[in-house]
Amino acid sequence: MSRRKLTADEVELWRKVAKQAERLHPEIPQSVHPVTLPKPKPNKPPKPRFEAFEVGQNAAGKPVRNALKPSISENLRTSPVQMDTKAFGRMKRGKIKPEGKLDLHGMRMDTAYPALTRFILTAQASGKRLVLVVTGKGKDRDEPGPIPTPRGVLRNQVPQWLALPPLAQAVLQVTPAHISHGGEGAYYVYLRRPR
């Protein structure tokens, strides 16, 4: 798009307005002609650098993992330790025996949540400190589709439920269980002492 040039009438009008106007900065030299700006140069986006690729050739580099966020297990492993570190280490190695167990295999979310709430609050009220919640690893989806779906609905949902009220006030630490107690398909839930 080219700029329109000023007509003689517009230039004359500008000069009249400029003579009558009071200057804000008198130290700057005065110009009676309006300044015409140079045409802006179009910015060309840089060309992407792609290497030649032929059908049947393997792509170079590591395969891209289709995950939008870290897994629940990774989040739990990197979360700070809230309990005694020595007891936490023994718990992670499977050396502490859980005092109660809840198996959520085969349950749907609408039945699993009340069962989990009832189990955790009852366990805390009875003075238990370490319980095991078994969720299972979950099923692989038949067709993954364009949006990545985490494997195991309950496996991903249980740690979130434990971090929200009314269970958050009862739970001190959540971590994936040792392989002897179910591994990735179960969680140790270390409870606070009842007040």
mmCIF file of C-alpha atoms in Angstrom:
data_model
loop_
_atom_site.group_PDB
_atom_site.id
_atom_site.type_symbol
_atom_site.label_atom_id
_atom_site.label_comp_id
_atom_site.label_asym_id
_atom_site.label_seq_id
_atom_site.Cartn_x
_atom_site.Cartn_y
_atom_site.Cartn_z
ATOM 1 C CA MET A 1 0.000 0.000 0.000
ATOM 2 C CA SER A 2 1.558 3.336 -1.100
ATOM 3 C CA ARG A 3 1.222 6.554 0.868
ATOM 4 C CA ARG A 4 -0.803 9.437 -0.522
ATOM 5 C CA LYS A 5 1.121 12.676 -1.075
ATOM 6 C CA LEU A 6 -0.159 15.911 0.450
ATOM 7 C CA THR A 7 -1.900 18.345 -1.871
ATOM 8 C CA ALA A 8 -0.857 22.006 -2.128
ATOM 9 C CA ASP A 9 -3.979 23.059 -0.146
ATOM 10 C CA GLU A 10 -3.114 20.644 2.680
ATOM 11 C CA VAL A 11 0.482 21.950 2.854
ATOM 12 C CA GLU A 12 -0.789 25.575 2.958
ATOM 13 C CA LEU A 13 -3.264 24.694 5.738
ATOM 14 C CA TRP A 14 -0.455 23.037 7.694
ATOM 15 C CA ARG A 15 1.713 26.162 7.449
ATOM 16 C CA LYS A 16 -1.108 28.364 8.770
ATOM 17 C CA VAL A 17 -1.749 26.046 11.711
ATOM 18 C CA ALA A 18 1.984 25.798 12.477
ATOM 19 C CA LYS A 19 2.387 29.643 12.546
ATOM 20 C CA GLN A 20 -0.545 30.095 14.965
ATOM 21 C CA ALA A 21 0.311 27.222 17.298
ATOM 22 C CA GLU A 22 2.315 27.801 20.472
ATOM 23 C CA ARG A 23 5.446 25.667 20.642
ATOM 24 C CA LEU A 24 5.837 23.222 23.492
ATOM 25 C CA HIS A 25 9.611 22.956 23.098
ATOM 26 C CA PRO A 26 11.038 26.209 21.721
ATOM 27 C CA GLU A 27 14.621 24.870 21.913
ATOM 28 C CA ILE A 28 13.918 22.410 19.066
ATOM 29 C CA PRO A 29 14.357 23.976 15.601
ATOM 30 C CA GLN A 30 11.121 24.849 13.840
ATOM 31 C CA SER A 31 10.029 23.342 10.551
ATOM 32 C CA VAL A 32 7.145 24.721 8.535
ATOM 33 C CA HIS A 33 6.770 21.671 6.365
ATOM 34 C CA PRO A 34 5.184 18.477 7.681
ATOM 35 C CA VAL A 35 7.654 15.670 7.900
ATOM 36 C CA THR A 36 6.965 12.856 5.487
ATOM 37 C CA LEU A 37 8.020 9.529 6.813
ATOM 38 C CA PRO A 38 9.866 7.051 4.607
ATOM 39 C CA LYS A 39 7.976 4.035 3.434
ATOM 40 C CA PRO A 40 8.270 1.188 5.904
ATOM 41 C CA LYS A 41 10.231 -1.761 4.617
ATOM 42 C CA PRO A 42 8.235 -4.971 4.761
ATOM 43 C CA ASN A 43 9.613 -7.472 7.250
ATOM 44 C CA LYS A 44 10.001 -10.830 5.629
ATOM 45 C CA PRO A 45 9.746 -13.748 8.029
ATOM 46 C CA PRO A 46 12.849 -15.931 8.021
ATOM 47 C CA LYS A 47 12.599 -18.969 5.834
ATOM 48 C CA PRO A 48 12.361 -22.179 7.849
ATOM 49 C CA ARG A 49 15.338 -24.453 7.444
ATOM 50 C CA PHE A 50 14.204 -27.946 6.654
ATOM 51 C CA GLU A 51 16.466 -30.720 5.615
ATOM 52 C CA ALA A 52 15.540 -32.730 2.583
ATOM 53 C CA PHE A 53 13.284 -35.630 3.519
ATOM 54 C CA GLU A 54 12.255 -38.545 1.354
ATOM 55 C CA VAL A 55 9.376 -40.942 1.839
ATOM 56 C CA GLY A 56 10.517 -43.976 3.815
ATOM 57 C CA GLN A 57 13.437 -42.184 5.463
ATOM 58 C CA ASN A 58 13.634 -42.179 9.268
ATOM 59 C CA ALA A 59 13.300 -38.819 10.951
ATOM 60 C CA ALA A 60 16.442 -37.511 12.632
ATOM 61 C CA GLY A 61 16.541 -36.729 16.327
ATOM 62 C CA LYS A 62 14.637 -38.050 19.313
ATOM 63 C CA PRO A 63 10.954 -38.847 18.977
ATOM 64 C CA VAL A 64 8.807 -36.134 20.507
ATOM 65 C CA ARG A 65 6.795 -37.300 23.492
ATOM 66 C CA ASN A 66 3.218 -36.157 23.263
ATOM 67 C CA ALA A 67 2.810 -35.079 26.889
ATOM 68 C CA LEU A 68 1.537 -31.679 27.900
ATOM 69 C CA LYS A 69 2.536 -31.984 31.535
ATOM 70 C CA PRO A 70 4.657 -34.280 33.687
ATOM 71 C CA SER A 71 3.053 -37.517 34.821
ATOM 72 C CA ILE A 72 1.439 -37.794 38.251
ATOM 73 C CA SER A 73 4.223 -40.114 39.402
ATOM 74 C CA GLU A 74 6.873 -37.569 38.376
ATOM 75 C CA ASN A 75 5.013 -34.786 40.203
ATOM 76 C CA LEU A 76 4.733 -36.877 43.373
ATOM 77 C CA ARG A 77 8.400 -37.882 43.244
ATOM 78 C CA THR A 78 9.548 -34.264 42.910
ATOM 79 C CA SER A 79 7.182 -32.853 45.547
ATOM 80 C CA PRO A 80 8.849 -31.823 48.819
ATOM 81 C CA VAL A 81 8.880 -34.317 51.694
ATOM 82 C CA GLN A 82 6.402 -33.250 54.412
ATOM 83 C CA MET A 83 7.017 -36.132 56.787
ATOM 84 C CA ASP A 84 10.067 -37.463 58.622
ATOM 85 C CA THR A 85 12.724 -38.113 55.965
ATOM 86 C CA LYS A 86 13.926 -41.343 57.555
ATOM 87 C CA ALA A 87 10.373 -42.742 57.683
ATOM 88 C CA PHE A 88 9.787 -41.471 54.130
ATOM 89 C CA GLY A 89 12.840 -43.391 52.869
ATOM 90 C CA ARG A 90 11.723 -46.577 54.624
ATOM 91 C CA MET A 91 8.200 -46.146 53.219
ATOM 92 C CA LYS A 92 9.470 -45.699 49.632
ATOM 93 C CA ARG A 93 11.595 -48.850 49.951
ATOM 94 C CA GLY A 94 8.531 -50.812 51.096
ATOM 95 C CA LYS A 95 9.901 -51.413 54.616
ATOM 96 C CA ILE A 96 6.850 -49.979 56.413
ATOM 97 C CA LYS A 97 3.736 -52.143 56.216
ATOM 98 C CA PRO A 98 0.524 -50.232 55.428
ATOM 99 C CA GLU A 99 -2.095 -50.371 58.191
ATOM 100 C CA GLY A 100 -5.021 -50.341 55.776
ATOM 101 C CA LYS A 101 -5.737 -50.947 52.104
ATOM 102 C CA LEU A 102 -8.393 -49.672 49.705
ATOM 103 C CA ASP A 103 -8.703 -51.340 46.314
ATOM 104 C CA LEU A 104 -10.396 -49.136 43.696
ATOM 105 C CA HIS A 105 -9.991 -51.623 40.805
ATOM 106 C CA GLY A 106 -13.019 -51.647 38.532
ATOM 107 C CA MET A 107 -14.689 -48.641 40.180
ATOM 108 C CA ARG A 108 -15.916 -45.625 38.304
ATOM 109 C CA MET A 109 -15.092 -42.112 39.421
ATOM 110 C CA ASP A 110 -18.555 -41.513 40.910
ATOM 111 C CA THR A 111 -18.190 -44.512 43.248
ATOM 112 C CA ALA A 112 -14.418 -44.300 43.811
ATOM 113 C CA TYR A 113 -14.415 -40.755 45.217
ATOM 114 C CA PRO A 114 -16.888 -41.405 48.081
ATOM 115 C CA ALA A 115 -15.142 -44.706 48.879
ATOM 116 C CA LEU A 116 -11.759 -42.952 49.028
ATOM 117 C CA THR A 117 -13.108 -40.107 51.183
ATOM 118 C CA ARG A 118 -14.753 -42.501 53.627
ATOM 119 C CA PHE A 119 -11.645 -44.721 53.807
ATOM 120 C CA ILE A 120 -9.135 -41.884 54.397
ATOM 121 C CA LEU A 121 -11.210 -40.037 57.006
ATOM 122 C CA THR A 122 -12.036 -43.274 58.856
ATOM 123 C CA ALA A 123 -8.389 -44.370 58.819
ATOM 124 C CA GLN A 124 -7.253 -41.018 60.208
ATOM 125 C CA ALA A 125 -9.945 -41.068 62.921
ATOM 126 C CA SER A 126 -8.839 -44.566 63.981
ATOM 127 C CA GLY A 127 -5.208 -43.393 64.346
ATOM 128 C CA LYS A 128 -3.689 -45.115 61.308
ATOM 129 C CA ARG A 129 -0.646 -43.412 59.791
ATOM 130 C CA LEU A 130 0.106 -45.297 56.545
ATOM 131 C CA VAL A 131 -2.541 -46.667 54.201
ATOM 132 C CA LEU A 132 -2.354 -48.069 50.690
ATOM 133 C CA VAL A 133 -4.732 -46.980 47.924
ATOM 134 C CA VAL A 134 -4.672 -49.321 44.915
ATOM 135 C CA THR A 135 -5.873 -47.730 41.684
ATOM 136 C CA GLY A 136 -4.437 -50.075 39.075
ATOM 137 C CA LYS A 137 -2.312 -48.913 36.174
ATOM 138 C CA GLY A 138 -5.242 -48.331 33.853
ATOM 139 C CA LYS A 139 -6.000 -49.611 30.386
ATOM 140 C CA ASP A 140 -4.348 -48.544 27.165
ATOM 141 C CA ARG A 141 -6.746 -46.704 24.897
ATOM 142 C CA ASP A 142 -7.705 -48.476 21.666
ATOM 143 C CA GLU A 143 -7.345 -45.302 19.615
ATOM 144 C CA PRO A 144 -5.327 -42.521 21.258
ATOM 145 C CA GLY A 145 -6.747 -39.705 19.098
ATOM 146 C CA PRO A 146 -5.279 -36.219 18.614
ATOM 147 C CA ILE A 147 -5.428 -35.195 22.281
ATOM 148 C CA PRO A 148 -3.099 -37.111 24.623
ATOM 149 C CA THR A 149 -5.127 -38.912 27.275
ATOM 150 C CA PRO A 150 -3.340 -40.106 30.394
ATOM 151 C CA ARG A 151 -3.473 -43.827 31.028
ATOM 152 C CA GLY A 152 -5.551 -44.789 34.062
ATOM 153 C CA VAL A 153 -8.295 -42.350 35.065
ATOM 154 C CA LEU A 154 -8.283 -43.248 38.771
ATOM 155 C CA ARG A 155 -4.496 -43.432 38.852
ATOM 156 C CA ASN A 156 -4.370 -39.786 37.736
ATOM 157 C CA GLN A 157 -7.392 -38.600 39.704
ATOM 158 C CA VAL A 158 -6.673 -40.035 43.189
ATOM 159 C CA PRO A 159 -3.642 -37.784 43.959
ATOM 160 C CA GLN A 160 -5.713 -34.750 42.941
ATOM 161 C CA TRP A 161 -8.587 -35.810 45.208
ATOM 162 C CA LEU A 162 -6.142 -36.299 48.081
ATOM 163 C CA ALA A 163 -4.831 -32.747 47.614
ATOM 164 C CA LEU A 164 -8.314 -31.153 47.856
ATOM 165 C CA PRO A 165 -10.649 -30.701 50.845
ATOM 166 C CA PRO A 166 -11.896 -32.599 52.809
ATOM 167 C CA LEU A 167 -8.989 -35.049 52.342
ATOM 168 C CA ALA A 168 -6.162 -32.485 52.232
ATOM 169 C CA GLN A 169 -6.400 -31.840 55.984
ATOM 170 C CA ALA A 170 -5.943 -35.572 56.668
ATOM 171 C CA VAL A 171 -3.119 -36.333 54.209
ATOM 172 C CA LEU A 172 0.515 -35.508 54.976
ATOM 173 C CA GLN A 173 2.285 -37.228 52.054
ATOM 174 C CA VAL A 174 1.344 -39.173 48.912
ATOM 175 C CA THR A 175 3.878 -41.191 46.942
ATOM 176 C CA PRO A 176 3.791 -44.096 44.476
ATOM 177 C CA ALA A 177 3.976 -47.448 46.245
ATOM 178 C CA HIS A 178 6.947 -49.813 46.275
ATOM 179 C CA ILE A 179 6.766 -52.643 43.739
ATOM 180 C CA SER A 180 5.985 -55.093 46.556
ATOM 181 C CA HIS A 181 2.794 -53.130 47.321
ATOM 182 C CA GLY A 182 1.627 -52.473 43.769
ATOM 183 C CA GLY A 183 4.227 -50.133 42.266
ATOM 184 C CA GLU A 184 2.854 -47.586 39.776
ATOM 185 C CA GLY A 185 -0.691 -48.900 40.275
ATOM 186 C CA ALA A 186 -0.891 -47.947 43.976
ATOM 187 C CA TYR A 187 -0.152 -45.023 46.298
ATOM 188 C CA TYR A 188 1.118 -44.795 49.841
ATOM 189 C CA VAL A 189 -0.925 -42.228 51.744
ATOM 190 C CA TYR A 190 0.737 -41.061 54.956
ATOM 191 C CA LEU A 191 -1.879 -39.522 57.244
ATOM 192 C CA ARG A 192 -1.638 -36.741 59.803
ATOM 193 C CA ARG A 193 -2.299 -37.503 63.427
ATOM 194 C CA PRO A 194 -5.923 -36.770 64.373
ATOM 195 C CA ARG A 195 -6.349 -33.570 66.383
#
